[in-house]
Amino acid sequence: MSRRIALSVVTGAIALAGAGAFALAYAGDQPPALTRSTARYTAPDGGRDGSLVFSTEVTTSSGVKSLKVLAWPERSGLAAKQPTAEEMTQAERAHCKPAGTGTVRCMYTAAVTAADAASSPHGSWHVAVLATAEDGTTTLDTKAVDFTVD
């Protein structure tokens, strides 16, 4: 092999290695990504409690530290000033289980009593979510998914 070809091969390998290192470094800084978010509200019926079940998948390269969930009615003070990340740290925690490389599936369930349903506003509700990765990066989605309370 000539020196010119060998030098070109070595230069190309160095360039590819540098690009790969840059891509890995960039991927490590990505905030958690939320996908497949769903909410299901079931009203209390005949003496039986209802429920709110929220689920989502969270993907992050460093792992998920926590996922906080807050359901809020469209007709409330939160409509004008949506929840902040700082406020969301006080919200209830979802339970998460591994669902593949870098992905967890998280679920939050809340019982809804007849008294809760009677005192809650009817109409459109939103679910706010704060995902926190092990590396400290966060993703706040104040309207991750909507549901209706009839």
mmCIF file with all atom_site columns, C-alpha atoms in Angstrom:
data_model
loop_
_atom_site.group_PDB
_atom_site.id
_atom_site.type_symbol
_atom_site.label_atom_id
_atom_site.label_alt_id
_atom_site.label_comp_id
_atom_site.label_asym_id
_atom_site.label_entity_id
_atom_site.label_seq_id
_atom_site.pdbx_PDB_ins_code
_atom_site.Cartn_x
_atom_site.Cartn_y
_atom_site.Cartn_z
_atom_site.occupancy
_atom_site.B_iso_or_equiv
_atom_site.pdbx_formal_charge
_atom_site.auth_seq_id
_atom_site.auth_comp_id
_atom_site.auth_asym_id
_atom_site.auth_atom_id
_atom_site.pdbx_PDB_model_num
ATOM 1   C CA . MET A 1 1   ? 0.000   0.000  0.000  1.00 0.00 ? 1   MET A CA 1
ATOM 2   C CA . SER A 1 2   ? 1.358   3.393  -0.879 1.00 0.00 ? 2   SER A CA 1
ATOM 3   C CA . ARG A 1 3   ? 1.997   6.013  1.792  1.00 0.00 ? 3   ARG A CA 1
ATOM 4   C CA . ARG A 1 4   ? -0.594  8.292  0.253  1.00 0.00 ? 4   ARG A CA 1
ATOM 5   C CA . ILE A 1 5   ? -3.370  5.654  0.527  1.00 0.00 ? 5   ILE A CA 1
ATOM 6   C CA . ALA A 1 6   ? -2.305  4.701  4.063  1.00 0.00 ? 6   ALA A CA 1
ATOM 7   C CA . LEU A 1 7   ? -2.317  8.357  5.109  1.00 0.00 ? 7   LEU A CA 1
ATOM 8   C CA . SER A 1 8   ? -5.806  8.833  3.620  1.00 0.00 ? 8   SER A CA 1
ATOM 9   C CA . VAL A 1 9   ? -7.129  5.771  5.473  1.00 0.00 ? 9   VAL A CA 1
ATOM 10  C CA . VAL A 1 10  ? -5.664  6.943  8.794  1.00 0.00 ? 10  VAL A CA 1
ATOM 11  C CA . THR A 1 11  ? -7.027  10.481 8.304  1.00 0.00 ? 11  THR A CA 1
ATOM 12  C CA . GLY A 1 12  ? -10.481 9.106  7.481  1.00 0.00 ? 12  GLY A CA 1
ATOM 13  C CA . ALA A 1 13  ? -10.452 6.853  10.539 1.00 0.00 ? 13  ALA A CA 1
ATOM 14  C CA . ILE A 1 14  ? -9.503  9.770  12.804 1.00 0.00 ? 14  ILE A CA 1
ATOM 15  C CA . ALA A 1 15  ? -12.278 11.928 11.325 1.00 0.00 ? 15  ALA A CA 1
ATOM 16  C CA . LEU A 1 16  ? -14.867 9.176  11.827 1.00 0.00 ? 16  LEU A CA 1
ATOM 17  C CA . ALA A 1 17  ? -13.743 8.569  15.412 1.00 0.00 ? 17  ALA A CA 1
ATOM 18  C CA . GLY A 1 18  ? -14.024 12.287 16.175 1.00 0.00 ? 18  GLY A CA 1
ATOM 19  C CA . ALA A 1 19  ? -17.510 12.468 14.671 1.00 0.00 ? 19  ALA A CA 1
ATOM 20  C CA . GLY A 1 20  ? -18.566 9.410  16.684 1.00 0.00 ? 20  GLY A CA 1
ATOM 21  C CA . ALA A 1 21  ? -17.258 10.923 19.916 1.00 0.00 ? 21  ALA A CA 1
ATOM 22  C CA . PHE A 1 22  ? -19.112 14.157 19.166 1.00 0.00 ? 22  PHE A CA 1
ATOM 23  C CA . ALA A 1 23  ? -22.347 12.243 18.491 1.00 0.00 ? 23  ALA A CA 1
ATOM 24  C CA . LEU A 1 24  ? -22.030 10.328 21.773 1.00 0.00 ? 24  LEU A CA 1
ATOM 25  C CA . ALA A 1 25  ? -21.319 13.500 23.732 1.00 0.00 ? 25  ALA A CA 1
ATOM 26  C CA . TYR A 1 26  ? -24.300 15.237 22.127 1.00 0.00 ? 26  TYR A CA 1
ATOM 27  C CA . ALA A 1 27  ? -26.610 12.263 22.786 1.00 0.00 ? 27  ALA A CA 1
ATOM 28  C CA . GLY A 1 28  ? -25.655 12.298 26.456 1.00 0.00 ? 28  GLY A CA 1
ATOM 29  C CA . ASP A 1 29  ? -26.911 15.875 26.847 1.00 0.00 ? 29  ASP A CA 1
ATOM 30  C CA . GLN A 1 30  ? -30.390 15.185 25.501 1.00 0.00 ? 30  GLN A CA 1
ATOM 31  C CA . PRO A 1 31  ? -33.292 15.734 27.926 1.00 0.00 ? 31  PRO A CA 1
ATOM 32  C CA . PRO A 1 32  ? -35.761 12.907 28.558 1.00 0.00 ? 32  PRO A CA 1
ATOM 33  C CA . ALA A 1 33  ? -38.192 12.288 25.696 1.00 0.00 ? 33  ALA A CA 1
ATOM 34  C CA . LEU A 1 34  ? -41.848 11.424 26.415 1.00 0.00 ? 34  LEU A CA 1
ATOM 35  C CA . THR A 1 35  ? -43.784 9.201  24.000 1.00 0.00 ? 35  THR A CA 1
ATOM 36  C CA . ARG A 1 36  ? -47.000 7.214  23.937 1.00 0.00 ? 36  ARG A CA 1
ATOM 37  C CA . SER A 1 37  ? -48.664 9.232  26.698 1.00 0.00 ? 37  SER A CA 1
ATOM 38  C CA . THR A 1 38  ? -52.247 8.202  27.509 1.00 0.00 ? 38  THR A CA 1
ATOM 39  C CA . ALA A 1 39  ? -54.795 9.011  30.200 1.00 0.00 ? 39  ALA A CA 1
ATOM 40  C CA . ARG A 1 40  ? -57.956 7.119  31.062 1.00 0.00 ? 40  ARG A CA 1
ATOM 41  C CA . TYR A 1 41  ? -60.510 8.563  33.461 1.00 0.00 ? 41  TYR A CA 1
ATOM 42  C CA . THR A 1 42  ? -63.222 6.324  34.896 1.00 0.00 ? 42  THR A CA 1
ATOM 43  C CA . ALA A 1 43  ? -65.943 7.992  36.969 1.00 0.00 ? 43  ALA A CA 1
ATOM 44  C CA . PRO A 1 44  ? -67.114 6.438  40.247 1.00 0.00 ? 44  PRO A CA 1
ATOM 45  C CA . ASP A 1 45  ? -70.215 4.300  39.757 1.00 0.00 ? 45  ASP A CA 1
ATOM 46  C CA . GLY A 1 46  ? -72.646 2.652  42.138 1.00 0.00 ? 46  GLY A CA 1
ATOM 47  C CA . GLY A 1 47  ? -70.528 2.894  45.280 1.00 0.00 ? 47  GLY A CA 1
ATOM 48  C CA . ARG A 1 48  ? -67.327 1.897  43.493 1.00 0.00 ? 48  ARG A CA 1
ATOM 49  C CA . ASP A 1 49  ? -64.416 4.308  43.179 1.00 0.00 ? 49  ASP A CA 1
ATOM 50  C CA . GLY A 1 50  ? -63.335 5.509  39.777 1.00 0.00 ? 50  GLY A CA 1
ATOM 51  C CA . SER A 1 51  ? -59.756 6.125  38.690 1.00 0.00 ? 51  SER A CA 1
ATOM 52  C CA . LEU A 1 52  ? -57.345 8.147  36.645 1.00 0.00 ? 52  LEU A CA 1
ATOM 53  C CA . VAL A 1 53  ? -54.654 6.092  34.948 1.00 0.00 ? 53  VAL A CA 1
ATOM 54  C CA . PHE A 1 54  ? -51.812 7.872  33.137 1.00 0.00 ? 54  PHE A CA 1
ATOM 55  C CA . SER A 1 55  ? -49.004 6.096  31.300 1.00 0.00 ? 55  SER A CA 1
ATOM 56  C CA . THR A 1 56  ? -46.062 7.205  29.190 1.00 0.00 ? 56  THR A CA 1
ATOM 57  C CA . GLU A 1 57  ? -42.694 6.004  27.946 1.00 0.00 ? 57  GLU A CA 1
ATOM 58  C CA . VAL A 1 58  ? -39.581 7.988  28.812 1.00 0.00 ? 58  VAL A CA 1
ATOM 59  C CA . THR A 1 59  ? -36.324 7.655  26.890 1.00 0.00 ? 59  THR A CA 1
ATOM 60  C CA . THR A 1 60  ? -33.011 9.086  28.059 1.00 0.00 ? 60  THR A CA 1
ATOM 61  C CA . SER A 1 61  ? -29.420 7.949  27.729 1.00 0.00 ? 61  SER A CA 1
ATOM 62  C CA . SER A 1 62  ? -28.554 8.446  31.418 1.00 0.00 ? 62  SER A CA 1
ATOM 63  C CA . GLY A 1 63  ? -31.608 6.697  32.894 1.00 0.00 ? 63  GLY A CA 1
ATOM 64  C CA . VAL A 1 64  ? -34.763 8.077  34.495 1.00 0.00 ? 64  VAL A CA 1
ATOM 65  C CA . LYS A 1 65  ? -34.513 9.366  38.047 1.00 0.00 ? 65  LYS A CA 1
ATOM 66  C CA . SER A 1 66  ? -38.191 10.300 38.478 1.00 0.00 ? 66  SER A CA 1
ATOM 67  C CA . LEU A 1 67  ? -41.431 11.104 36.724 1.00 0.00 ? 67  LEU A CA 1
ATOM 68  C CA . LYS A 1 68  ? -43.870 13.464 38.459 1.00 0.00 ? 68  LYS A CA 1
ATOM 69  C CA . VAL A 1 69  ? -47.520 13.727 37.408 1.00 0.00 ? 69  VAL A CA 1
ATOM 70  C CA . LEU A 1 70  ? -50.206 16.363 38.019 1.00 0.00 ? 70  LEU A CA 1
ATOM 71  C CA . ALA A 1 71  ? -53.738 16.332 36.588 1.00 0.00 ? 71  ALA A CA 1
ATOM 72  C CA . TRP A 1 72  ? -55.285 19.788 36.338 1.00 0.00 ? 72  TRP A CA 1
ATOM 73  C CA . PRO A 1 73  ? -58.604 21.145 35.024 1.00 0.00 ? 73  PRO A CA 1
ATOM 74  C CA . GLU A 1 74  ? -58.701 23.483 32.045 1.00 0.00 ? 74  GLU A CA 1
ATOM 75  C CA . ARG A 1 75  ? -61.026 25.786 33.979 1.00 0.00 ? 75  ARG A CA 1
ATOM 76  C CA . SER A 1 76  ? -58.663 26.602 36.838 1.00 0.00 ? 76  SER A CA 1
ATOM 77  C CA . GLY A 1 77  ? -55.965 29.054 37.826 1.00 0.00 ? 77  GLY A CA 1
ATOM 78  C CA . LEU A 1 78  ? -53.416 26.773 36.169 1.00 0.00 ? 78  LEU A CA 1
ATOM 79  C CA . ALA A 1 79  ? -54.869 27.582 32.749 1.00 0.00 ? 79  ALA A CA 1
ATOM 80  C CA . ALA A 1 80  ? -53.461 31.117 32.982 1.00 0.00 ? 80  ALA A CA 1
ATOM 81  C CA . LYS A 1 81  ? -50.213 30.137 34.681 1.00 0.00 ? 81  LYS A CA 1
ATOM 82  C CA . GLN A 1 82  ? -49.310 26.543 33.888 1.00 0.00 ? 82  GLN A CA 1
ATOM 83  C CA . PRO A 1 83  ? -47.292 24.449 36.372 1.00 0.00 ? 83  PRO A CA 1
ATOM 84  C CA . THR A 1 84  ? -43.560 25.170 36.507 1.00 0.00 ? 84  THR A CA 1
ATOM 85  C CA . ALA A 1 85  ? -40.785 22.587 36.847 1.00 0.00 ? 85  ALA A CA 1
ATOM 86  C CA . GLU A 1 86  ? -40.171 23.772 40.406 1.00 0.00 ? 86  GLU A CA 1
ATOM 87  C CA . GLU A 1 87  ? -43.850 23.320 41.318 1.00 0.00 ? 87  GLU A CA 1
ATOM 88  C CA . MET A 1 88  ? -43.927 19.922 39.623 1.00 0.00 ? 88  MET A CA 1
ATOM 89  C CA . THR A 1 89  ? -41.196 18.593 41.934 1.00 0.00 ? 89  THR A CA 1
ATOM 90  C CA . GLN A 1 90  ? -43.934 18.484 44.614 1.00 0.00 ? 90  GLN A CA 1
ATOM 91  C CA . ALA A 1 91  ? -46.347 16.467 42.409 1.00 0.00 ? 91  ALA A CA 1
ATOM 92  C CA . GLU A 1 92  ? -47.004 12.767 42.844 1.00 0.00 ? 92  GLU A CA 1
ATOM 93  C CA . ARG A 1 93  ? -44.521 10.240 41.533 1.00 0.00 ? 93  ARG A CA 1
ATOM 94  C CA . ALA A 1 94  ? -45.299 7.663  38.843 1.00 0.00 ? 94  ALA A CA 1
ATOM 95  C CA . HIS A 1 95  ? -43.981 4.102  39.023 1.00 0.00 ? 95  HIS A CA 1
ATOM 96  C CA . CYS A 1 96  ? -41.532 3.241  36.233 1.00 0.00 ? 96  CYS A CA 1
ATOM 97  C CA . LYS A 1 97  ? -40.252 -0.096 34.908 1.00 0.00 ? 97  LYS A CA 1
ATOM 98  C CA . PRO A 1 98  ? -37.607 -0.804 32.252 1.00 0.00 ? 98  PRO A CA 1
ATOM 99  C CA . ALA A 1 99  ? -38.998 -1.173 28.731 1.00 0.00 ? 99  ALA A CA 1
ATOM 100 C CA . GLY A 1 100 ? -35.843 -1.493 26.618 1.00 0.00 ? 100 GLY A CA 1
ATOM 101 C CA . THR A 1 101 ? -32.489 0.161  26.221 1.00 0.00 ? 101 THR A CA 1
ATOM 102 C CA . GLY A 1 102 ? -32.704 3.682  27.663 1.00 0.00 ? 102 GLY A CA 1
ATOM 103 C CA . THR A 1 103 ? -36.508 3.523  27.927 1.00 0.00 ? 103 THR A CA 1
ATOM 104 C CA . VAL A 1 104 ? -38.849 3.078  30.874 1.00 0.00 ? 104 VAL A CA 1
ATOM 105 C CA . ARG A 1 105 ? -42.636 2.731  30.937 1.00 0.00 ? 105 ARG A CA 1
ATOM 106 C CA . CYS A 1 106 ? -44.198 4.807  33.700 1.00 0.00 ? 106 CYS A CA 1
ATOM 107 C CA . MET A 1 107 ? -47.683 4.531  35.163 1.00 0.00 ? 107 MET A CA 1
ATOM 108 C CA . TYR A 1 108 ? -49.570 6.715  37.609 1.00 0.00 ? 108 TYR A CA 1
ATOM 109 C CA . THR A 1 109 ? -52.900 5.653  39.104 1.00 0.00 ? 109 THR A CA 1
ATOM 110 C CA . ALA A 1 110 ? -55.157 7.709  41.372 1.00 0.00 ? 110 ALA A CA 1
ATOM 111 C CA . ALA A 1 111 ? -58.418 6.594  42.923 1.00 0.00 ? 111 ALA A CA 1
ATOM 112 C CA . VAL A 1 112 ? -61.393 8.904  42.339 1.00 0.00 ? 112 VAL A CA 1
ATOM 113 C CA . THR A 1 113 ? -64.064 8.746  45.034 1.00 0.00 ? 113 THR A CA 1
ATOM 114 C CA . ALA A 1 114 ? -67.630 9.936  44.568 1.00 0.00 ? 114 ALA A CA 1
ATOM 115 C CA . ALA A 1 115 ? -66.794 12.947 46.767 1.00 0.00 ? 115 ALA A CA 1
ATOM 116 C CA . ASP A 1 116 ? -63.745 13.734 44.589 1.00 0.00 ? 116 ASP A CA 1
ATOM 117 C CA . ALA A 1 117 ? -65.861 13.545 41.423 1.00 0.00 ? 117 ALA A CA 1
ATOM 118 C CA . ALA A 1 118 ? -68.622 15.732 42.907 1.00 0.00 ? 118 ALA A CA 1
ATOM 119 C CA . SER A 1 119 ? -66.189 18.475 43.921 1.00 0.00 ? 119 SER A CA 1
ATOM 120 C CA . SER A 1 120 ? -64.055 18.395 40.748 1.00 0.00 ? 120 SER A CA 1
ATOM 121 C CA . PRO A 1 121 ? -64.713 20.644 37.753 1.00 0.00 ? 121 PRO A CA 1
ATOM 122 C CA . HIS A 1 122 ? -66.268 18.866 34.799 1.00 0.00 ? 122 HIS A CA 1
ATOM 123 C CA . GLY A 1 123 ? -64.873 19.269 31.300 1.00 0.00 ? 123 GLY A CA 1
ATOM 124 C CA . SER A 1 124 ? -61.383 19.167 29.860 1.00 0.00 ? 124 SER A CA 1
ATOM 125 C CA . TRP A 1 125 ? -58.391 18.253 32.057 1.00 0.00 ? 125 TRP A CA 1
ATOM 126 C CA . HIS A 1 126 ? -54.672 18.096 31.265 1.00 0.00 ? 126 HIS A CA 1
ATOM 127 C CA . VAL A 1 127 ? -51.869 15.978 32.656 1.00 0.00 ? 127 VAL A CA 1
ATOM 128 C CA . ALA A 1 128 ? -48.602 17.779 33.390 1.00 0.00 ? 128 ALA A CA 1
ATOM 129 C CA . VAL A 1 129 ? -45.440 15.668 33.534 1.00 0.00 ? 129 VAL A CA 1
ATOM 130 C CA . LEU A 1 130 ? -41.930 16.391 34.789 1.00 0.00 ? 130 LEU A CA 1
ATOM 131 C CA . ALA A 1 131 ? -39.352 13.787 33.749 1.00 0.00 ? 131 ALA A CA 1
ATOM 132 C CA . THR A 1 132 ? -35.956 13.973 35.444 1.00 0.00 ? 132 THR A CA 1
ATOM 133 C CA . ALA A 1 133 ? -32.977 12.012 34.117 1.00 0.00 ? 133 ALA A CA 1
ATOM 134 C CA . GLU A 1 134 ? -30.151 10.625 36.271 1.00 0.00 ? 134 GLU A CA 1
ATOM 135 C CA . ASP A 1 135 ? -27.833 13.273 34.789 1.00 0.00 ? 135 ASP A CA 1
ATOM 136 C CA . GLY A 1 136 ? -30.153 16.047 36.054 1.00 0.00 ? 136 GLY A CA 1
ATOM 137 C CA . THR A 1 137 ? -31.688 17.086 32.733 1.00 0.00 ? 137 THR A CA 1
ATOM 138 C CA . THR A 1 138 ? -35.461 17.539 32.782 1.00 0.00 ? 138 THR A CA 1
ATOM 139 C CA . THR A 1 139 ? -38.421 17.683 30.456 1.00 0.00 ? 139 THR A CA 1
ATOM 140 C CA . LEU A 1 140 ? -41.610 19.493 31.476 1.00 0.00 ? 140 LEU A CA 1
ATOM 141 C CA . ASP A 1 141 ? -44.741 18.938 29.423 1.00 0.00 ? 141 ASP A CA 1
ATOM 142 C CA . THR A 1 142 ? -47.666 20.820 30.969 1.00 0.00 ? 142 THR A CA 1
ATOM 143 C CA . LYS A 1 143 ? -50.148 19.240 28.561 1.00 0.00 ? 143 LYS A CA 1
ATOM 144 C CA . ALA A 1 144 ? -48.737 15.778 27.937 1.00 0.00 ? 144 ALA A CA 1
ATOM 145 C CA . VAL A 1 145 ? -52.217 14.389 27.388 1.00 0.00 ? 145 VAL A CA 1
ATOM 146 C CA . ASP A 1 146 ? -55.845 15.472 27.909 1.00 0.00 ? 146 ASP A CA 1
ATOM 147 C CA . PHE A 1 147 ? -58.937 13.713 29.247 1.00 0.00 ? 147 PHE A CA 1
ATOM 148 C CA . THR A 1 148 ? -62.531 14.680 29.987 1.00 0.00 ? 148 THR A CA 1
ATOM 149 C CA . VAL A 1 149 ? -64.432 14.537 33.246 1.00 0.00 ? 149 VAL A CA 1
ATOM 150 C CA . ASP A 1 150 ? -68.186 14.265 32.581 1.00 0.00 ? 150 ASP A CA 1
#
